CSV table of C-alpha atoms in Angstrom, one decimal:
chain,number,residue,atom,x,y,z
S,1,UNK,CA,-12.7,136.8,-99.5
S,2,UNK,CA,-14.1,137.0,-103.0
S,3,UNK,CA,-16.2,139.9,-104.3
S,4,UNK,CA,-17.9,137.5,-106.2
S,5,UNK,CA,-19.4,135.4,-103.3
S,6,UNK,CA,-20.3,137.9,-101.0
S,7,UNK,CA,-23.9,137.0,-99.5
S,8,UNK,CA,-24.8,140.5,-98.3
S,9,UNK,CA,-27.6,142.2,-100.4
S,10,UNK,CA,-27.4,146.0,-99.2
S,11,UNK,CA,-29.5,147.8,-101.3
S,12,UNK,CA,-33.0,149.2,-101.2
S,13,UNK,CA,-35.7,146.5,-101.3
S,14,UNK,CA,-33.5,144.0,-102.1
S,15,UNK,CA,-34.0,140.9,-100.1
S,16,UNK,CA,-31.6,139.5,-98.1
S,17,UNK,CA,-30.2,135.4,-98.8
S,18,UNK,CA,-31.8,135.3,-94.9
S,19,UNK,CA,-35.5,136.6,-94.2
S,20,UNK,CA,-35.3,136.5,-90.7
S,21,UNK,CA,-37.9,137.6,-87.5
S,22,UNK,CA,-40.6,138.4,-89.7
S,23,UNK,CA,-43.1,135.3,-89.1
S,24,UNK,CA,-45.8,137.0,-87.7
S,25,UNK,CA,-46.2,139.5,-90.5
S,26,UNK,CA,-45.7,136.3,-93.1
S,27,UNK,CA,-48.1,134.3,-91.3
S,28,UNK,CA,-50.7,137.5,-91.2
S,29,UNK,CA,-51.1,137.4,-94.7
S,30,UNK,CA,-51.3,134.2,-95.3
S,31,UNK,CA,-54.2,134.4,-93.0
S,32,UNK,CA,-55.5,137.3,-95.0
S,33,UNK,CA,-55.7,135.4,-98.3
S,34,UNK,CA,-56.4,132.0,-97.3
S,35,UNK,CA,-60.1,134.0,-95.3
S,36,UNK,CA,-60.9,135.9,-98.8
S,37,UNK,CA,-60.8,132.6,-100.8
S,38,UNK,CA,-63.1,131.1,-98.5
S,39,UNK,CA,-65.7,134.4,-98.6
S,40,UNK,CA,-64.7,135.4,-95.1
S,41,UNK,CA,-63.6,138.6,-94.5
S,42,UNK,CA,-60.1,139.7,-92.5
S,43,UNK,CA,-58.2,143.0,-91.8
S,44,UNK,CA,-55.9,144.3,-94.4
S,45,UNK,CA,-52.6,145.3,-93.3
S,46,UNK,CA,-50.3,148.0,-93.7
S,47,UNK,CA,-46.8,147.1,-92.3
S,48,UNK,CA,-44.8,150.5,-90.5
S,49,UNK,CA,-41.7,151.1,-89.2
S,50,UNK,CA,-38.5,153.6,-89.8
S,51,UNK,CA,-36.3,153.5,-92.8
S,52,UNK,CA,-34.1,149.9,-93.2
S,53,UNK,CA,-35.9,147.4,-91.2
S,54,UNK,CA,-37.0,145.7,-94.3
S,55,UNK,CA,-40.6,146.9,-94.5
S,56,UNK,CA,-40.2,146.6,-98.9
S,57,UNK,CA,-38.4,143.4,-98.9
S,58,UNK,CA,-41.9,142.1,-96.9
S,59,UNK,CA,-44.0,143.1,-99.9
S,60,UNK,CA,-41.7,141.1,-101.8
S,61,UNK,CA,-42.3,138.1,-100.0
S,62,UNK,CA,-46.2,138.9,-99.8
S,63,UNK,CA,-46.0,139.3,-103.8
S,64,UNK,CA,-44.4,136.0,-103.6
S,65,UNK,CA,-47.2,134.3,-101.5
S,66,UNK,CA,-49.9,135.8,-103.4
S,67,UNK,CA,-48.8,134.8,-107.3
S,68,UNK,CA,-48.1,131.1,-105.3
S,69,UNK,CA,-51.9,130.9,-104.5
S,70,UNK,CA,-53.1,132.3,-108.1
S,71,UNK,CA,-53.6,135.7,-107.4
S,72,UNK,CA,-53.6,138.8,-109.4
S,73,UNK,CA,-50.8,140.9,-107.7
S,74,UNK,CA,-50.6,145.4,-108.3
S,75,UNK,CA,-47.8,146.4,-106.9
S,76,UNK,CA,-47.2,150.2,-106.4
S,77,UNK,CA,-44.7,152.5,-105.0
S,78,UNK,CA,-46.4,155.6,-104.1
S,79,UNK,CA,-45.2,159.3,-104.3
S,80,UNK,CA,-46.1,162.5,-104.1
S,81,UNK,CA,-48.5,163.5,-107.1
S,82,UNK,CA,-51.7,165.4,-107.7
S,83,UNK,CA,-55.4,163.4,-108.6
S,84,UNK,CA,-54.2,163.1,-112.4
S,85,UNK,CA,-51.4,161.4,-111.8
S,86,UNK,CA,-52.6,159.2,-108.6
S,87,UNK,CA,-55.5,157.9,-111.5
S,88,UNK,CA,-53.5,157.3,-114.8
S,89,UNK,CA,-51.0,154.9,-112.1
S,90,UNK,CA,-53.9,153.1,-110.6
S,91,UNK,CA,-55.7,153.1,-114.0
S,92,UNK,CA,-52.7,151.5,-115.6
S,93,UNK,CA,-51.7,149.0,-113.1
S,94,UNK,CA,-56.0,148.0,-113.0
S,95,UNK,CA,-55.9,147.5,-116.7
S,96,UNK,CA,-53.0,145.1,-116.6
S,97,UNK,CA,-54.5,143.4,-113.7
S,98,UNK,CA,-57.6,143.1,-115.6
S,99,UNK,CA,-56.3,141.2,-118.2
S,100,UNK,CA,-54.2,138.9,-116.0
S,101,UNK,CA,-57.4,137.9,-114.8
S,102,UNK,CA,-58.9,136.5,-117.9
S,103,UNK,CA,-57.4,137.9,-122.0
S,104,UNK,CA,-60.0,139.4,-123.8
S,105,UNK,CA,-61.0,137.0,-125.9
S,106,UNK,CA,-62.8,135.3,-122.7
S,107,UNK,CA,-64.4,138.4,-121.5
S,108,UNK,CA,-67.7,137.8,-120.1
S,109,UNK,CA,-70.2,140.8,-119.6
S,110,UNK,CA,-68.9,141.6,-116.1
S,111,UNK,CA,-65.2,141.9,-117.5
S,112,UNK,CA,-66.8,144.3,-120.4
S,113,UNK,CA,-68.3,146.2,-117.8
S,114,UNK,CA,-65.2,146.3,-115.3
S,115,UNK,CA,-63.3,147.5,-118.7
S,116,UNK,CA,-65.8,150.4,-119.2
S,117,UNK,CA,-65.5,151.7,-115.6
S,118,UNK,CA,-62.1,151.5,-116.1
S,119,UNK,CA,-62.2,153.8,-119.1
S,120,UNK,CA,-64.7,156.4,-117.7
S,121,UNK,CA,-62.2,156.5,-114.4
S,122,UNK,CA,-59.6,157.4,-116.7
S,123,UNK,CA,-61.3,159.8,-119.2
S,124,UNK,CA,-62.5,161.9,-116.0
S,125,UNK,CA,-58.5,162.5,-116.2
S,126,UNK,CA,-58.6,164.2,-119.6
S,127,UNK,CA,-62.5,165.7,-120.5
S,128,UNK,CA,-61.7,164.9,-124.4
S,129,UNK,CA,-60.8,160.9,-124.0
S,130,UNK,CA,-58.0,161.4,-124.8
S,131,UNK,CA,-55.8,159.0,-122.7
S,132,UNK,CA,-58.2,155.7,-121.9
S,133,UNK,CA,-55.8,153.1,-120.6
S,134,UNK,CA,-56.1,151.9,-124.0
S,135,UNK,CA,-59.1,150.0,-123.8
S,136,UNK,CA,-60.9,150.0,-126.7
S,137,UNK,CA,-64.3,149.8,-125.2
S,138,UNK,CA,-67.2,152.9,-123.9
S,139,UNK,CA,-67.1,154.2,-121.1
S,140,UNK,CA,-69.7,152.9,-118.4
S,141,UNK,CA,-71.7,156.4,-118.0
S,142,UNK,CA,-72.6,156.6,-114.4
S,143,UNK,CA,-69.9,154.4,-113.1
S,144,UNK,CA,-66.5,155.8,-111.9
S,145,UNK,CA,-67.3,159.3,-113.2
S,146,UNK,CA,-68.5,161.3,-110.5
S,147,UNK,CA,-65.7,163.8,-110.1
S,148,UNK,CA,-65.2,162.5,-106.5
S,149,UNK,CA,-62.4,160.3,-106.2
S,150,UNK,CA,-63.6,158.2,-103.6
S,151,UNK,CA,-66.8,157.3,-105.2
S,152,UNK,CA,-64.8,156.6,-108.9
S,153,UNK,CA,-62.3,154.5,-107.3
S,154,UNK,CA,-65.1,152.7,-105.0
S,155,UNK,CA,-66.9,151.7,-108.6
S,156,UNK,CA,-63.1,150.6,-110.2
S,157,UNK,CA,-62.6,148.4,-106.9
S,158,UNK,CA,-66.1,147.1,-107.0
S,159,UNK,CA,-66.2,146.4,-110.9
S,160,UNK,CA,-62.6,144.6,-110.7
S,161,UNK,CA,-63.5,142.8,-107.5
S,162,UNK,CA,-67.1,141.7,-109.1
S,163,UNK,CA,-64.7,140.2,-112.2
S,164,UNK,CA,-62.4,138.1,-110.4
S,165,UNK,CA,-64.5,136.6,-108.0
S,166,UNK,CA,-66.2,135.5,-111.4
S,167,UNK,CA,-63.4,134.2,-112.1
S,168,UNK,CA,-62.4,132.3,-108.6
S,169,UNK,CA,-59.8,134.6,-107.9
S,170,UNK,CA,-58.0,137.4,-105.8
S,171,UNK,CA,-56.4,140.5,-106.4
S,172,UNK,CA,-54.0,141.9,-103.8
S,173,UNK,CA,-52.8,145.9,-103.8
S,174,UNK,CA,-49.1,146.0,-102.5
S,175,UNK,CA,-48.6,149.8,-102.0
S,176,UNK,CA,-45.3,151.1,-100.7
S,177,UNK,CA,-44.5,154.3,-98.7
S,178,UNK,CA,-48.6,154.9,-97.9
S,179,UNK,CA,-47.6,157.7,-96.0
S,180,UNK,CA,-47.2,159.3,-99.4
S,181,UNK,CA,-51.0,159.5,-100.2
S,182,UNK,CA,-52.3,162.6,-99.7
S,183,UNK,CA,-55.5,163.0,-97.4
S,184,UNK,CA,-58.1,162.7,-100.2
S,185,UNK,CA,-55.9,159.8,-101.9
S,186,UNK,CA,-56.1,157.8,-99.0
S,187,UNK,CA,-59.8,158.2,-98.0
S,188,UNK,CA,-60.4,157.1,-101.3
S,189,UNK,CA,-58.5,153.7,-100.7
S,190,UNK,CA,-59.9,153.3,-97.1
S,191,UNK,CA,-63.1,154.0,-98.5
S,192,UNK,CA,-63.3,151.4,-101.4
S,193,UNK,CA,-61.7,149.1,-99.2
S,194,UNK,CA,-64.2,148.7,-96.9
S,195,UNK,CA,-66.8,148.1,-99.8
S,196,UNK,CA,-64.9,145.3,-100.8
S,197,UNK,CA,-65.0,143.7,-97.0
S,198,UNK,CA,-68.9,144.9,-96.6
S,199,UNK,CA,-70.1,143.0,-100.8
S,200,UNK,CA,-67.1,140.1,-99.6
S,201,UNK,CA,-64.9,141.0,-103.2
S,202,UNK,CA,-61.4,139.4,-103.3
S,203,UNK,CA,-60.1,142.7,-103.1
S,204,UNK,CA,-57.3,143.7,-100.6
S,205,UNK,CA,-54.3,145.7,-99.7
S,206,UNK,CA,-51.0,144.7,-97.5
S,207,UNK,CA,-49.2,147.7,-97.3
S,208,UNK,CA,-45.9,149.6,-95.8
S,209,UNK,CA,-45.1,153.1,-94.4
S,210,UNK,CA,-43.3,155.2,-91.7
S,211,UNK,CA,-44.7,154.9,-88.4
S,212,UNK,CA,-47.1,158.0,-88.9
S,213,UNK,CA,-49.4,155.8,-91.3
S,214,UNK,CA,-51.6,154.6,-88.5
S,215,UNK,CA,-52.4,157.6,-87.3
S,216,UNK,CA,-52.8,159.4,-90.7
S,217,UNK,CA,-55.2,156.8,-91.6
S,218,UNK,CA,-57.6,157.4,-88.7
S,219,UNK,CA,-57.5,161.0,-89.5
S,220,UNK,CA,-58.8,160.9,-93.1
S,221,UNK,CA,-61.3,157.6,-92.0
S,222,UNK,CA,-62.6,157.2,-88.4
S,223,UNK,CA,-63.2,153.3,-89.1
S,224,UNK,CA,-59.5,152.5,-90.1
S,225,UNK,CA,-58.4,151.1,-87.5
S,226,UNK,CA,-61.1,148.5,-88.0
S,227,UNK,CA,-60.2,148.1,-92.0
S,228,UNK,CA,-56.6,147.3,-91.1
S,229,UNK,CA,-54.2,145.8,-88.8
S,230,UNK,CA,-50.8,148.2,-88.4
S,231,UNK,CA,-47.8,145.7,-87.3
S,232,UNK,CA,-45.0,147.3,-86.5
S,233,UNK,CA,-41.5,145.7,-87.7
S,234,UNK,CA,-38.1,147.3,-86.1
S,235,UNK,CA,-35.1,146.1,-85.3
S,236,UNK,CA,-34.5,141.9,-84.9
S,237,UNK,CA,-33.8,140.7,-81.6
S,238,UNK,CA,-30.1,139.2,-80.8
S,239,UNK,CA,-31.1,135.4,-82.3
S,240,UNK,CA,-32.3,136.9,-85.5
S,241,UNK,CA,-29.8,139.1,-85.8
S,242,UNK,CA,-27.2,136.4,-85.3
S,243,UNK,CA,-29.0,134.2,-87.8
S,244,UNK,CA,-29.5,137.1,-90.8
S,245,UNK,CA,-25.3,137.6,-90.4
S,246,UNK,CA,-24.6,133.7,-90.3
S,247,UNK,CA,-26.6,132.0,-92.2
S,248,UNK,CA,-25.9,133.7,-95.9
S,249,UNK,CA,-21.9,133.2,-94.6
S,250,UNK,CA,-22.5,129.5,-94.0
S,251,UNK,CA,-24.1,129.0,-97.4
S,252,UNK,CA,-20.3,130.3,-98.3
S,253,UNK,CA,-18.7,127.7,-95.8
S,254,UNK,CA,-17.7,130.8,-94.0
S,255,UNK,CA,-18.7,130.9,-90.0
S,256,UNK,CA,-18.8,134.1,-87.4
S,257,UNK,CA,-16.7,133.5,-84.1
S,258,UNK,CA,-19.0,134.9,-80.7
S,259,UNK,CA,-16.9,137.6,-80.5
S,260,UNK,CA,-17.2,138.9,-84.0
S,261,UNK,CA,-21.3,138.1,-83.3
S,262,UNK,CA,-21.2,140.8,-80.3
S,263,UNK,CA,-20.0,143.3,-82.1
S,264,UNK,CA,-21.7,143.4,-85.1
S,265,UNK,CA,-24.9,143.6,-83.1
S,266,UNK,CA,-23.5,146.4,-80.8
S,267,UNK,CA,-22.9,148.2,-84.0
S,268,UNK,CA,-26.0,147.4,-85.8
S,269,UNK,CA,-28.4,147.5,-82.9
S,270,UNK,CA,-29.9,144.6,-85.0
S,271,UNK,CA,-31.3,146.9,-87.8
S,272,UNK,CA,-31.6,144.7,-91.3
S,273,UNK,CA,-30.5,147.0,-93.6
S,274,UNK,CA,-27.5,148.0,-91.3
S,275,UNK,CA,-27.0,144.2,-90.9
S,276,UNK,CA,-26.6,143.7,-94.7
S,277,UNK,CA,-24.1,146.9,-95.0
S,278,UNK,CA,-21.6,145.8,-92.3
S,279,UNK,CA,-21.9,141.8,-93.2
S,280,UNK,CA,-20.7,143.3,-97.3
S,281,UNK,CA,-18.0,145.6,-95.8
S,282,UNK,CA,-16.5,142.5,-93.7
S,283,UNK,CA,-16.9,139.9,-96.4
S,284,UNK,CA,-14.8,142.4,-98.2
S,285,UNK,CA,-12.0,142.8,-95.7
S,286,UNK,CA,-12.1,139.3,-93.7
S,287,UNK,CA,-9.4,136.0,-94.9
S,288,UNK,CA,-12.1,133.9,-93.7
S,289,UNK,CA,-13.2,131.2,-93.4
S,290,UNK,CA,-13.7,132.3,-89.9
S,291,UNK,CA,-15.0,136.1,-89.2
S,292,UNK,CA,-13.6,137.4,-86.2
S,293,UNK,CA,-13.7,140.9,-84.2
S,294,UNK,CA,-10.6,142.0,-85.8
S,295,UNK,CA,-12.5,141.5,-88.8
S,296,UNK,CA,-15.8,143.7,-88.0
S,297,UNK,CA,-13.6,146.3,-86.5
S,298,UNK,CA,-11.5,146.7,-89.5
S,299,UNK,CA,-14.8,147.2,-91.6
S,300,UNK,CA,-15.8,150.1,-90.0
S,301,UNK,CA,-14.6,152.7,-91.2
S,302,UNK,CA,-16.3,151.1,-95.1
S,303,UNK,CA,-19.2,150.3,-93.6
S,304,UNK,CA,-19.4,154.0,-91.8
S,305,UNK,CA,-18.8,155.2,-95.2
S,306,UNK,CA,-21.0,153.7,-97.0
S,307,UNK,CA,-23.7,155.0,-94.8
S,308,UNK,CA,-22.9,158.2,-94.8
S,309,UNK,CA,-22.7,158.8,-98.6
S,310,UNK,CA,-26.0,156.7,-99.5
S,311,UNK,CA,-28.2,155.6,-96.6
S,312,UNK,CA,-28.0,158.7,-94.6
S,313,UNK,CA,-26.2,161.7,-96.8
S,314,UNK,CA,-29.6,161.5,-99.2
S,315,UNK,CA,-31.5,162.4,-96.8
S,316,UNK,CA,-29.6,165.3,-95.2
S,317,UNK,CA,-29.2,166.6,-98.7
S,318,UNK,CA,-32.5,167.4,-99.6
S,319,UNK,CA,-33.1,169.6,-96.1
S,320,UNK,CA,-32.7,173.0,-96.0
S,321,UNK,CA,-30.5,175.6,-93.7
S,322,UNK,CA,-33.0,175.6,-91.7
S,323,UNK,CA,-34.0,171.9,-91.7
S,324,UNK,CA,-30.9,170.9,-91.1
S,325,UNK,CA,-30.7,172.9,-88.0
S,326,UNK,CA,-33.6,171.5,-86.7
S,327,UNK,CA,-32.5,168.0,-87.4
S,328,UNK,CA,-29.1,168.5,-85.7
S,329,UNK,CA,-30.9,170.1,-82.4
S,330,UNK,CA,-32.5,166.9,-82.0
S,331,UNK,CA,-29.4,164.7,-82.5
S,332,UNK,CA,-28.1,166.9,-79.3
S,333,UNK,CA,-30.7,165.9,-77.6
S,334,UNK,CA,-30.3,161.9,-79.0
S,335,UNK,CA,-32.2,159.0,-81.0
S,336,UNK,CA,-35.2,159.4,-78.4
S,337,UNK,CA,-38.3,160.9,-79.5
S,338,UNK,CA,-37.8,164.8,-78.2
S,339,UNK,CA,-40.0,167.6,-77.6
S,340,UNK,CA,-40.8,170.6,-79.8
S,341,UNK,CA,-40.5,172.7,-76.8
S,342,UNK,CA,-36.7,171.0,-76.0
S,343,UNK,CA,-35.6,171.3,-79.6
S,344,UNK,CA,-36.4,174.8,-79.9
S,345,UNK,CA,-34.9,175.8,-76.6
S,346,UNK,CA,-31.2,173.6,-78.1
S,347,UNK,CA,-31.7,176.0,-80.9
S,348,UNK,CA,-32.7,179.5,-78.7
S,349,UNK,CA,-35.9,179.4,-81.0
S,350,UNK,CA,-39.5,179.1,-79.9
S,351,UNK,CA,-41.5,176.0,-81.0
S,352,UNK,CA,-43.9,178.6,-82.7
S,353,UNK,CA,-41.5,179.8,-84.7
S,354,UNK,CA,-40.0,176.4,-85.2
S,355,UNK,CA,-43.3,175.1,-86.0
S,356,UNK,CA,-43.5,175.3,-89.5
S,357,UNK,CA,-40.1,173.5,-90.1
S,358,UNK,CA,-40.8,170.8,-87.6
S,359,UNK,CA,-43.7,169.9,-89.7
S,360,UNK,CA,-42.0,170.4,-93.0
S,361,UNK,CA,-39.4,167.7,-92.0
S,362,UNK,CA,-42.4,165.7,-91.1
S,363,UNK,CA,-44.0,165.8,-94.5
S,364,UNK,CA,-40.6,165.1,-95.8
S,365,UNK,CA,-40.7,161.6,-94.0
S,366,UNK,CA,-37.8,162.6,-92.5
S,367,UNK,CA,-39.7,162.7,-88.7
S,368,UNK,CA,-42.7,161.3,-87.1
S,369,UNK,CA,-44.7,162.1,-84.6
S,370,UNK,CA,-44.8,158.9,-82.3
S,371,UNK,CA,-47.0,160.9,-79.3
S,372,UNK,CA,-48.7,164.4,-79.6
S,373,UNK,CA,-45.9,167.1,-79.0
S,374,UNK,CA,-42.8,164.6,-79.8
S,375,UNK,CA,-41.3,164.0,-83.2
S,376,UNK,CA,-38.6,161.0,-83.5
S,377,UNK,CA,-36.3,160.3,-86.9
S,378,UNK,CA,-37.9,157.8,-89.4
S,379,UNK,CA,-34.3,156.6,-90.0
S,380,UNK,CA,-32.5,154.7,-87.3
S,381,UNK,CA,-29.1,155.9,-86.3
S,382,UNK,CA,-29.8,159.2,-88.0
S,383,UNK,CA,-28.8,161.3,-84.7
S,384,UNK,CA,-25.2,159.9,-84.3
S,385,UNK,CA,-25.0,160.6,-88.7
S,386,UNK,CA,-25.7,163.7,-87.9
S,387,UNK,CA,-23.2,164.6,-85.7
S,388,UNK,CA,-20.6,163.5,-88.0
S,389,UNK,CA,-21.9,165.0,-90.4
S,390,UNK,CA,-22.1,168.5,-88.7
S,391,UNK,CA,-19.7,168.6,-86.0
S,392,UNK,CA,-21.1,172.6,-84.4
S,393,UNK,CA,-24.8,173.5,-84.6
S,394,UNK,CA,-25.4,176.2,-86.5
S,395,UNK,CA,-28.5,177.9,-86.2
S,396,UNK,CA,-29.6,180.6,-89.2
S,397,UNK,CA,-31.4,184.1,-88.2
S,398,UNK,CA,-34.9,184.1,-88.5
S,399,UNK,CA,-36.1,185.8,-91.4
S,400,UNK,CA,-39.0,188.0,-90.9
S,401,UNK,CA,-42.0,186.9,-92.5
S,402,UNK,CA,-44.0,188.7,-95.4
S,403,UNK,CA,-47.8,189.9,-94.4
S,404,UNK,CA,-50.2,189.3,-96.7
S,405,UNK,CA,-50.0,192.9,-98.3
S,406,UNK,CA,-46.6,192.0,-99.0
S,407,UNK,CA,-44.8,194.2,-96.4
């Protein structure tokens, strides 16, 4: 069949021609914003689950339902930066939110003042004022210049909040991989968070991370788990599955026989992104206008491929000797969460020694740690990559370590 007309959208974020099995999550903020704009107050949410199961193309459609009920979207993909660099991002995407909200030739006295907070969170980045968000206005002195970051970005939260409920509107946060934020980052958003739900600010957050976010944000705020709701997303069940491979076909006139159906999903397990990647490799491969088996078997070695060199080889690449070591112990064990102690013993190591790497790989996003003692891959299908990919495990020699005199 034509390249041309192919339905399937593999690539990161992008969302599919089907969004399928995600409701609940759909419907959950929904409720979110419908409770704001009445001055109630609801959970914000922060959606988890492992790499590919279309946690980014959900934002989308949040971003989607937000602007459709008038409301000032920031969107934000985080990464791994020091303080300066986590404040000139917010600070930027704030001052562009700020004049969505009303241009400056409307500004009342709380959007003056929202401006100056805005400039002293941002001049506390450079001590000469030198980079201001370009707002040509004086800083608020006492507001959003404490040196803490918590209490400057509690002010910038309350001083936006204060000027769109002014205004009768909403502003929603959309930040992706929140596992990203480092401790101090993410007590800081927790913690201006839960301003905006205790003064009732149309102020919120929807979210997305790896599985570990839950857990992360209890550690750096004890009340988190009150603040937020955490649905989990994984893979679709069979009906879903079946509908997110059939429906962008039939758009095409093109159908899927039961047979081709049942395989698809065997290989799959259901997983979106892998969904999307084997549904472009048939398209590419099948006469049509009826998919069979034949079809999906004769894709596999693309599809396979294609995985391999993007999807999964990324990953692998940025790991060290070491790290891939560790990372190929586990896929001996399987795709089941596995024990320090048990991965060490695959690689004649102790899980003291290991335990640096283990937690390395962890910061990475490349595990989590589902239960105390366990660690499971954040990417689906990662184990049986793996052993493709590295066909013997090697384990390196430990290297003894330095003291601190240097010896």
């Amino acid at each position: 069949m034509e390249a041309l007309t192919n339905p399937y959208t593999p690539n990161a974020g992008a969302e599919p021609q089907a969004v399928v099995g995600r409701d609940d999550q759909l419907g959950s903020f929904d409720l979110l914003l419908a409770r704001i704009e009445r001055g109630r107050t609801e959970q914000s949410m922060i959606i988890t689950g492992l790499r590919g199961v279309g946690k980014t193309v959900l934002l989308g459609q949040f971003r989607s339902k937000a602007l459709g009920r008038d409301w000032v979207v920031v969107e934000l993909e985080v990464s791994k930066n020091d303080e300066s660099h986590f404040r000139r991002t917010l600070a930027s995407k704030l001052r562009t939110a700020l004049y969505e909200l009303s241009p400056k030739a409307r500004w009342t006295d709380r959007f003056q003042h929202a401006a100056g907070v805005l400039r002293s969170f941002t001049v506390s980045v450079d001590a000469s004022g030198a980079w201001a968000a370009g707002l040509d206005v004086d800083a608020a002195e006492g507001f959003a210049d404490h040196g803490d970051l918590a209490l400057d970005v509690t002010d910038l939260f309350i001083a936006i909040g204060d000027a769109a409920q002014e205004r009768g509107r909403g502003l929603v946060l959309l930040l992706d991989e929140v596992q990203f934020l480092n401790k101090q980052q993410l007590e800081a958003v927790i913690e201006a968070l839960h301003k905006m739900v205790q003064r009732k600010l149309p102020v919120t957050l929807a979210g997305a991370g790896l599985p570990q976010i839950a857990e992360l944000a209890g550690d750096a705020k004890s009340y988190a788990e009150r603040l937020f709701k955490f649905p989990s997303i994984g893979n679709l069940n069979e009906e879903d599955a079946r509908a997110a491979l059939m429906k962008p076909a039939s758009d095409e006139g093109v159908s899927f026989d039961e047979e081709s159906l049942a395989e698809a999903l065997s290989v799959t397990g259901g997983y979106p992104y892998f969904l999307q990647e084997l549904g472009y490799a048939v398209w590419t491969v099948a006469q049509g206008p009826v998919i069979t088996r034949e079809d999906i078997v004769t894709a596999l070695p693309a599809y396979e491929a294609k995985l391999d060199e993007s999807f999964f080889r990324v990953r692998l690449d940025r790991a060290t000797e070491m790290q891939r070591a560790y990372l190929r112990a586990m896929a001996e064990l399987g795709s089941q969460p596995q024990k320090a102690s048990d991965v060490a013993d695959v690689m004649g190591r102790t899980s003291q020694n290991l335990g640096p790497t283990r937690a390395e790989l962890i910061n990475m996003g490349l595990l989590y740690t589902p239960e105390h003692g366990y660690a499971a891959f954040t990417v689906p299908h990662f184990d049986t990559f793996l052993v493709r990919a590295i066909p013997v495990l090697d384990v390196p020699p430990l290297r003894a370590r330095k003291s601190k005199n240097g010896v």
